[in-house]
Amino acid sequence: MEKINARNKIENVFRQEFASIETKFHLIDLPVVSLLVSKDEFICNPGVYVFYRGEEVIKVGRNFTNCRKRAWQHIRDNTKVEQLEMKNLQSDPLAQVLLINLKDIKDFHWSAVVEVFLEVNLKPLIRSKRLG
């Protein structure tokens, strides 16, 4: 059985469910190390972040105001489970983060439904406590 890389899986799951509103979003795929220096015009908008590496989805989350800021807080605060500490992702050349950000900040509410859908369907290594 051929394994699909996490990036393709994330995008496929997102697009299959949200194709009808996909134009509201802007996808930004970055190495974790580049998260704070990206100049993308939508980088600080509301949205959903997905950390991944290879075939592993590590963490899914969302923020209603600044997706990049919240994503970086997981690195800074070292969100972790037994086998993984997120602070180590900043020095891992294979670690990536995909931001699925809203183009219009007034559409921030969509980030909640996208986050829950991706969390349930991608089953990240570090689960959201908010979802149980």
Coordinates of C-alpha atoms in Angstrom, one line a residue:
M1 CA 0.0 0.0 0.0
E2 CA 1.5 3.3 -1.1
K3 CA 1.7 6.0 1.7
I4 CA 0.6 9.5 0.9
N5 CA 2.6 12.4 2.3
A6 CA 0.9 14.5 4.9
R7 CA 0.9 17.7 2.8
N8 CA -1.2 16.0 0.1
K9 CA -3.5 14.4 2.6
I10 CA -4.2 17.7 4.4
E11 CA -4.9 19.5 1.1
N12 CA -7.1 16.7 -0.3
V13 CA -9.2 16.4 2.9
F14 CA -9.6 20.2 3.0
R15 CA -10.5 20.5 -0.6
Q16 CA -12.9 17.6 -0.7
E17 CA -15.0 19.0 2.1
F18 CA -14.7 22.8 1.5
A19 CA -14.5 23.1 -2.3
S20 CA -17.6 25.3 -2.3
I21 CA -15.9 27.9 -0.2
E22 CA -12.3 27.3 -1.1
T23 CA -11.8 30.7 -2.6
K24 CA -12.3 32.3 0.8
F25 CA -8.9 30.7 1.9
H26 CA -5.3 31.2 1.0
L27 CA -2.9 28.3 1.6
I28 CA 0.6 29.0 2.9
D29 CA 3.0 26.1 3.1
L30 CA 6.3 26.9 5.0
P31 CA 9.1 25.2 6.7
V32 CA 8.6 25.8 10.4
V33 CA 11.8 27.7 10.6
S34 CA 10.4 30.3 8.1
L35 CA 7.1 30.8 9.9
L36 CA 8.1 34.1 11.6
V37 CA 9.8 35.6 8.6
S38 CA 7.2 35.0 5.9
K39 CA 6.0 38.2 4.2
D40 CA 2.9 36.5 2.6
E41 CA 0.1 39.1 2.6
F42 CA -2.4 36.7 4.4
I43 CA 0.1 35.3 7.0
C44 CA -1.3 37.2 10.0
N45 CA -5.0 36.6 9.1
P46 CA -7.4 34.3 10.9
G47 CA -7.2 30.6 9.9
V48 CA -6.1 27.1 10.6
Y49 CA -2.6 25.8 11.1
V50 CA -1.4 22.2 10.5
F51 CA 2.1 21.1 11.5
Y52 CA 3.4 18.1 9.7
R53 CA 6.5 16.1 8.8
G54 CA 6.7 13.5 6.1
E55 CA 3.6 11.3 6.5
E56 CA 2.8 12.6 10.0
V57 CA 0.2 15.2 10.9
I58 CA 1.5 16.6 14.2
K59 CA -0.9 19.4 15.3
V60 CA -4.0 21.1 14.0
G61 CA -5.3 24.4 15.5
R62 CA -6.9 27.7 14.7
N63 CA -6.9 31.3 15.6
F64 CA -9.6 33.9 15.0
T65 CA -7.2 36.8 14.7
N66 CA -3.6 35.8 13.8
C67 CA -3.0 32.3 12.7
R68 CA 0.8 32.6 12.5
K69 CA 1.1 34.0 16.0
R70 CA -0.9 31.1 17.5
A71 CA 1.0 28.5 15.5
W72 CA 4.3 29.9 16.7
Q73 CA 3.1 29.8 20.4
H74 CA 3.1 26.0 20.2
I75 CA 6.8 26.1 19.3
R76 CA 7.6 28.8 21.9
D77 CA 5.6 27.1 24.7
N78 CA 6.7 23.6 23.6
T79 CA 3.4 21.9 23.2
K80 CA 4.1 18.2 23.5
V81 CA 3.1 14.6 24.0
E82 CA 5.4 11.8 25.2
Q83 CA 7.1 11.1 21.9
L84 CA 7.2 14.7 20.5
E85 CA 8.1 18.1 21.7
M86 CA 7.1 20.9 19.3
K87 CA 10.1 23.2 20.2
N88 CA 12.2 20.6 18.3
L89 CA 10.4 21.4 15.1
Q90 CA 12.1 24.7 14.7
S91 CA 15.4 22.9 14.1
D92 CA 13.9 20.0 12.1
P93 CA 14.5 20.6 8.3
L94 CA 11.6 18.3 7.4
A95 CA 9.0 20.0 9.7
Q96 CA 6.4 22.1 7.8
V97 CA 3.4 24.1 8.7
L98 CA 0.4 24.6 6.4
L99 CA -1.6 27.7 7.1
I100 CA -5.2 27.7 5.7
N101 CA -5.9 31.4 6.3
L102 CA -8.9 33.4 5.4
K103 CA -8.5 36.2 2.8
D104 CA -11.1 38.4 4.5
I105 CA -10.8 38.7 8.3
K106 CA -14.6 39.0 8.5
D107 CA -14.9 35.3 7.5
F108 CA -13.0 34.2 10.6
H109 CA -15.8 31.9 11.8
W110 CA -14.9 29.5 9.0
S111 CA -11.7 28.7 10.8
A112 CA -13.6 26.9 13.6
V113 CA -15.4 24.5 11.3
V114 CA -12.2 23.8 9.2
E115 CA -10.2 23.1 12.4
V116 CA -12.7 20.7 13.8
F117 CA -13.1 18.9 10.5
L118 CA -9.3 18.5 10.0
E119 CA -8.7 17.5 13.6
V120 CA -11.3 14.7 13.3
N121 CA -10.2 13.5 9.9
L122 CA -6.4 13.9 10.1
K123 CA -6.0 12.5 13.6
P124 CA -2.8 14.5 14.5
L125 CA -0.2 13.1 17.0
I126 CA -1.0 16.0 19.4
R127 CA -4.7 16.2 19.8
S128 CA -6.7 19.4 20.7
K129 CA -7.8 19.3 24.4
R130 CA -10.8 21.4 23.3
L131 CA -12.2 18.6 21.3
G132 CA -11.6 15.9 23.9

